Structure formats: structure tokens, C-alpha cells
Amino acid sequence: MTDDTQDLNEQDLGTSPSRINDPRIRHEVSRAMAWVGVVGVTVLAVWIARPLLVIFGAMVFAAMIDGGARLLGRALSIPRPWRVAIVLAGTVAFLVWLGYFAGSTISQEAAQFPAIVERQLNELFDWARDQGFQIEQTQLQNYLGNIGSGISTVTKALGGILGGATTVLLILVIGVYVAVDPLLYERGVAWMLPREHRGRFYDTAAKMGQTMRRLMAGRLLGMVVEAIFTYVMLAWVAPLVGIGAVPMAALLAILTGLLAFVPNLGAIISGALMILVGFSGGAEMGIYTIFVYFFVQNFDGYIVIPMIAKKTVDLAPALVLAFQLIMGILFGILGLFLADPLLAMIKVALERRAEQVDQDKLAKEATNGA
């Protein structure tokens, strides 16, 4: 055996058949593997997006409970589980009272509400036809059918994992567990991260928690303010100006307060319902309900929301509306309700990341200068 043959055999034995010696090919292969990883992570995120959204909904609920427990902690020096229990008991008591009030006071109004809305819509389309708009009955039925189909498609997403009731139950149970001892789960997530990144995670998680608590407190405050002002304007102020009490004032106030949880879209829906019911009592009452709608929304938009935004995340209305539409299409009602908190958390994470990059850059420049 010659020396050349021996060297060739040693090279063949010492080199793996799958080894790529060309650095350019290795670079392209690494880029391809990175893209494969990105696609795989994206597919996985889409596949588990709905369970993740349910978990995020539980985090939102836990933030609301946590905010109430922290508020009680300023007045009561008792263990955290007891404060959480008091907040939950108060929430259940309020829901029971609301159900009793709704069942005994506005049940008949709620039964008449769809008929009034349908009658007002028919009158609106009749007026449009009188003005020269070509609206046929078949076209109207098709439009209503498409709207109903879209609504049914959206409401199907409320089911989440195993159905609407199961989704709500999961959000409540997980939220209560997290609210009782949030540090336990925070440490559990931190332990899965490299040691050098845990400090940044704790800082970001603390900022996110603070922002979420304030955001939810502001949302609840806005809901209460809109419901109270709507009821006062429709039931008490309207008779004083000679118009008479607006029908279904309590029901409209409750709907306005509940829909205020969804910014932008909720106000549009509640305002449309209020105006339709108002015109059922005549033109003057309809015009008055338009005034009430703009008064309540402007009060909330120019006084309540700016006061809240100074202590939370100031989100652009157009950005919030666009994100709501995207989340509503992808995940239905659940995504629509959680779009605003999710967008706020994304903004906080990006801001913290930008701050960290700036700090690292300044530290590097200081090191180089020294």
C-alpha cells in the first residue's frame, strides 16, 4: 500500500460522510435550518393558539383579582388567600344581585328588546326606500342572513377548547390558582430560563403585572361610569327635560356597561341599540338618545380614559381597533375581549426590550471608552 493510499484511507475514516467542509454550504444549511425552525414554531403557535388564549384570559382574570386583593391589603392586614377569598365573594355577590335585578326588573324589557330593534330596523329601511335607495326585501333578507352567519361563525369560537362553559370555567379556575400565589408560577417560568436572563424576566413580569392591574381597574371603572351615566341620563334626566323616560333604561345601561369592556366596538354596538330604542319613542327621544350617547362616550373618552392612560399603556385607538378586528376574526368573541390586554402586554414587552438594548449599548460604549 502506497503512502497516498494510506493517507486517503485515514482521511476517509476520520471524516463523517455527513460532514460539510465547505463553509459557504454550511452557512446556507444553517440558514435553511433556522427558517425550518421559524416555520415549525409558527405552526406550533397556530396549533396551540386557542389554549394559549384561554391561559392568557386566566391571567387577565387573575390580574383583576390580584388588584382587588392588593387594594384590600392597604386596609386589612390579613393573609393574601383571605383577601382573594373576599374579592371572589364580593364578585359572586355582585353577580347574584345583578342576576336577581335583571330577572325581577328587566326580564320583560329584555323579551321585548329584539322586537323593538327589529321594528326600528324595518322603519329605517322603509325610510331609505322612500329616499330613493333600492332596497328589496330579498336583499334585506340576504344581508341579514349573511350577518347572522357571520355572528354564528364568530360565536362558535367562544367555545375555545371544549365549549363556552368549559372555556369560562378554565379561565376562572386557572385565574384563581394564579391569583392565590402568583409568585409561585412566576418563579416556575423563571427557572426555565437561563440564569443570566432571569433578572430581566422578573422586571418585565413586574411591569406587565402592574400594567395589567391598572388596565383592568381602569376598564372596570369605565364600565361603571358609562352604566351609571347612561341610566341617569335615560331614566332621570330625560323626564326633567320633558321627553319622558326612555324605555328599557336599565337594560340599556347594563348593556352599555358590559360592552364598555370592549373599547371602540362595544361603544358602537351599545350606541346603535340605544338610538334604535330611543327612536321607538319618537323623533325627540331618538335625538335625545343620540345626545346621551355622544355625551357618555365623550365623557369617558376625554376624562376617564386619559386619566387611566396616564397610569397604564396609552394605545392608539386605530391600532386597538385593527387588533380587535384581527383577534375577532381569528378567535371570535374571546379574542375580541382579550385583544386590548394582549396588545398592551405586547407593547410593554417591546418597550422593555428596547430599554434593555439601549442599556446594553450604553454599557458597551462605556466599556470601550474606558
PDB file of N, CA, C and O in Angstrom, residues 113 116-117 120 247 251-252 255-256 259 266-279 289 293:
ATOM      1  N   PHE A 113     -87.043  43.600  23.822  1.00  0.00           N
ATOM      2  CA  PHE A 113     -85.953  44.315  23.178  1.00  0.00           C
ATOM      3  C   PHE A 113     -85.728  43.891  21.721  1.00  0.00           C
ATOM      4  O   PHE A 113     -85.618  44.747  20.837  1.00  0.00           O
ATOM      5  N   ILE A 116     -88.401  45.380  19.376  1.00  0.00           N
ATOM      6  CA  ILE A 116     -88.255  46.821  19.146  1.00  0.00           C
ATOM      7  C   ILE A 116     -87.132  47.097  18.155  1.00  0.00           C
ATOM      8  O   ILE A 116     -87.276  47.908  17.236  1.00  0.00           O
ATOM      9  N   VAL A 117     -86.025  46.425  18.316  1.00  0.00           N
ATOM     10  CA  VAL A 117     -84.902  46.629  17.398  1.00  0.00           C
ATOM     11  C   VAL A 117     -85.285  46.227  15.982  1.00  0.00           C
ATOM     12  O   VAL A 117     -84.981  46.938  15.010  1.00  0.00           O
ATOM     13  N   GLN A 120     -87.623  48.861  14.473  1.00  0.00           N
ATOM     14  CA  GLN A 120     -86.918  50.084  14.116  1.00  0.00           C
ATOM     15  C   GLN A 120     -86.045  49.901  12.887  1.00  0.00           C
ATOM     16  O   GLN A 120     -85.914  50.796  12.053  1.00  0.00           O
ATOM     17  N   PRO A 247     -87.528  54.088  27.200  1.00  0.00           N
ATOM     18  CA  PRO A 247     -87.833  52.685  27.511  1.00  0.00           C
ATOM     19  C   PRO A 247     -86.563  51.866  27.714  1.00  0.00           C
ATOM     20  O   PRO A 247     -85.544  52.110  27.077  1.00  0.00           O
ATOM     21  N   LEU A 251     -81.914  48.217  31.148  1.00  0.00           N
ATOM     22  CA  LEU A 251     -81.304  47.243  30.253  1.00  0.00           C
ATOM     23  C   LEU A 251     -80.237  47.901  29.388  1.00  0.00           C
ATOM     24  O   LEU A 251     -79.145  47.348  29.191  1.00  0.00           O
ATOM     25  N   LEU A 252     -80.527  49.070  28.853  1.00  0.00           N
ATOM     26  CA  LEU A 252     -79.555  49.773  28.024  1.00  0.00           C
ATOM     27  C   LEU A 252     -78.326  50.173  28.838  1.00  0.00           C
ATOM     28  O   LEU A 252     -77.194  50.124  28.334  1.00  0.00           O
ATOM     29  N   LEU A 255     -76.240  46.957  29.322  1.00  0.00           N
ATOM     30  CA  LEU A 255     -75.567  46.603  28.078  1.00  0.00           C
ATOM     31  C   LEU A 255     -74.425  47.566  27.766  1.00  0.00           C
ATOM     32  O   LEU A 255     -73.355  47.149  27.319  1.00  0.00           O
ATOM     33  N   THR A 256     -74.649  48.859  28.005  1.00  0.00           N
ATOM     34  CA  THR A 256     -73.592  49.836  27.755  1.00  0.00           C
ATOM     35  C   THR A 256     -72.391  49.582  28.657  1.00  0.00           C
ATOM     36  O   THR A 256     -71.237  49.653  28.211  1.00  0.00           O
ATOM     37  N   LEU A 259     -70.638  46.207  27.484  1.00  0.00           N
ATOM     38  CA  LEU A 259     -69.952  46.362  26.204  1.00  0.00           C
ATOM     39  C   LEU A 259     -68.792  47.335  26.283  1.00  0.00           C
ATOM     40  O   LEU A 259     -67.937  47.350  25.385  1.00  0.00           O
ATOM     41  N   GLY A 266     -67.459  48.024  21.265  1.00  0.00           N
ATOM     42  CA  GLY A 266     -68.529  47.952  22.249  1.00  0.00           C
ATOM     43  C   GLY A 266     -69.347  49.232  22.305  1.00  0.00           C
ATOM     44  O   GLY A 266     -70.580  49.201  22.418  1.00  0.00           O
ATOM     45  N   ALA A 267     -68.665  50.378  22.201  1.00  0.00           N
ATOM     46  CA  ALA A 267     -69.377  51.660  22.225  1.00  0.00           C
ATOM     47  C   ALA A 267     -70.275  51.820  21.004  1.00  0.00           C
ATOM     48  O   ALA A 267     -71.389  52.350  21.098  1.00  0.00           O
ATOM     49  N   ILE A 268     -69.811  51.362  19.854  1.00  0.00           N
ATOM     50  CA  ILE A 268     -70.610  51.466  18.632  1.00  0.00           C
ATOM     51  C   ILE A 268     -71.877  50.613  18.737  1.00  0.00           C
ATOM     52  O   ILE A 268     -72.984  51.058  18.414  1.00  0.00           O
ATOM     53  N   ILE A 269     -71.723  49.384  19.231  1.00  0.00           N
ATOM     54  CA  ILE A 269     -72.879  48.488  19.335  1.00  0.00           C
ATOM     55  C   ILE A 269     -73.887  49.017  20.354  1.00  0.00           C
ATOM     56  O   ILE A 269     -75.092  49.077  20.087  1.00  0.00           O
ATOM     57  N   SER A 270     -73.406  49.418  21.538  1.00  0.00           N
ATOM     58  CA  SER A 270     -74.321  49.922  22.563  1.00  0.00           C
ATOM     59  C   SER A 270     -74.996  51.209  22.115  1.00  0.00           C
ATOM     60  O   SER A 270     -76.187  51.428  22.384  1.00  0.00           O
ATOM     61  N   GLY A 271     -74.264  52.069  21.416  1.00  0.00           N
ATOM     62  CA  GLY A 271     -74.868  53.305  20.920  1.00  0.00           C
ATOM     63  C   GLY A 271     -75.937  53.048  19.885  1.00  0.00           C
ATOM     64  O   GLY A 271     -77.000  53.696  19.901  1.00  0.00           O
ATOM     65  N   ALA A 272     -75.701  52.098  18.987  1.00  0.00           N
ATOM     66  CA  ALA A 272     -76.706  51.777  17.961  1.00  0.00           C
ATOM     67  C   ALA A 272     -77.980  51.237  18.614  1.00  0.00           C
ATOM     68  O   ALA A 272     -79.098  51.621  18.231  1.00  0.00           O
ATOM     69  N   LEU A 273     -77.831  50.364  19.601  1.00  0.00           N
ATOM     70  CA  LEU A 273     -79.007  49.823  20.289  1.00  0.00           C
ATOM     71  C   LEU A 273     -79.768  50.924  21.035  1.00  0.00           C
ATOM     72  O   LEU A 273     -81.005  50.974  21.003  1.00  0.00           O
ATOM     73  N   MET A 274     -79.025  51.809  21.688  1.00  0.00           N
ATOM     74  CA  MET A 274     -79.657  52.893  22.432  1.00  0.00           C
ATOM     75  C   MET A 274     -80.451  53.807  21.497  1.00  0.00           C
ATOM     76  O   MET A 274     -81.589  54.189  21.794  1.00  0.00           O
ATOM     77  N   ILE A 275     -79.882  54.139  20.360  1.00  0.00           N
ATOM     78  CA  ILE A 275     -80.552  55.051  19.424  1.00  0.00           C
ATOM     79  C   ILE A 275     -81.778  54.385  18.797  1.00  0.00           C
ATOM     80  O   ILE A 275     -82.823  55.017  18.616  1.00  0.00           O
ATOM     81  N   LEU A 276     -81.686  53.096  18.487  1.00  0.00           N
ATOM     82  CA  LEU A 276     -82.836  52.389  17.938  1.00  0.00           C
ATOM     83  C   LEU A 276     -83.999  52.375  18.922  1.00  0.00           C
ATOM     84  O   LEU A 276     -85.155  52.629  18.551  1.00  0.00           O
ATOM     85  N   VAL A 277     -83.703  52.099  20.179  1.00  0.00           N
ATOM     86  CA  VAL A 277     -84.760  52.102  21.191  1.00  0.00           C
ATOM     87  C   VAL A 277     -85.294  53.521  21.388  1.00  0.00           C
ATOM     88  O   VAL A 277     -86.501  53.731  21.574  1.00  0.00           O
ATOM     89  N   GLY A 278     -84.421  54.508  21.333  1.00  0.00           N
ATOM     90  CA  GLY A 278     -84.863  55.884  21.508  1.00  0.00           C
ATOM     91  C   GLY A 278     -85.844  56.333  20.438  1.00  0.00           C
ATOM     92  O   GLY A 278     -86.869  56.962  20.741  1.00  0.00           O
ATOM     93  N   PHE A 279     -85.591  55.989  19.194  1.00  0.00           N
ATOM     94  CA  PHE A 279     -86.493  56.395  18.119  1.00  0.00           C
ATOM     95  C   PHE A 279     -87.816  55.646  18.157  1.00  0.00           C
ATOM     96  O   PHE A 279     -88.780  56.053  17.498  1.00  0.00           O
ATOM     97  N   THR A 289     -81.413  60.448  22.673  1.00  0.00           N
ATOM     98  CA  THR A 289     -80.520  59.305  22.890  1.00  0.00           C
ATOM     99  C   THR A 289     -79.210  59.478  22.133  1.00  0.00           C
ATOM    100  O   THR A 289     -78.155  59.035  22.602  1.00  0.00           O
ATOM    101  N   TYR A 293     -75.672  59.374  23.962  1.00  0.00           N
ATOM    102  CA  TYR A 293     -74.571  58.522  23.504  1.00  0.00           C
ATOM    103  C   TYR A 293     -73.282  59.324  23.381  1.00  0.00           C
ATOM    104  O   TYR A 293     -72.229  58.924  23.901  1.00  0.00           O
TER     105      TYR A 293
END
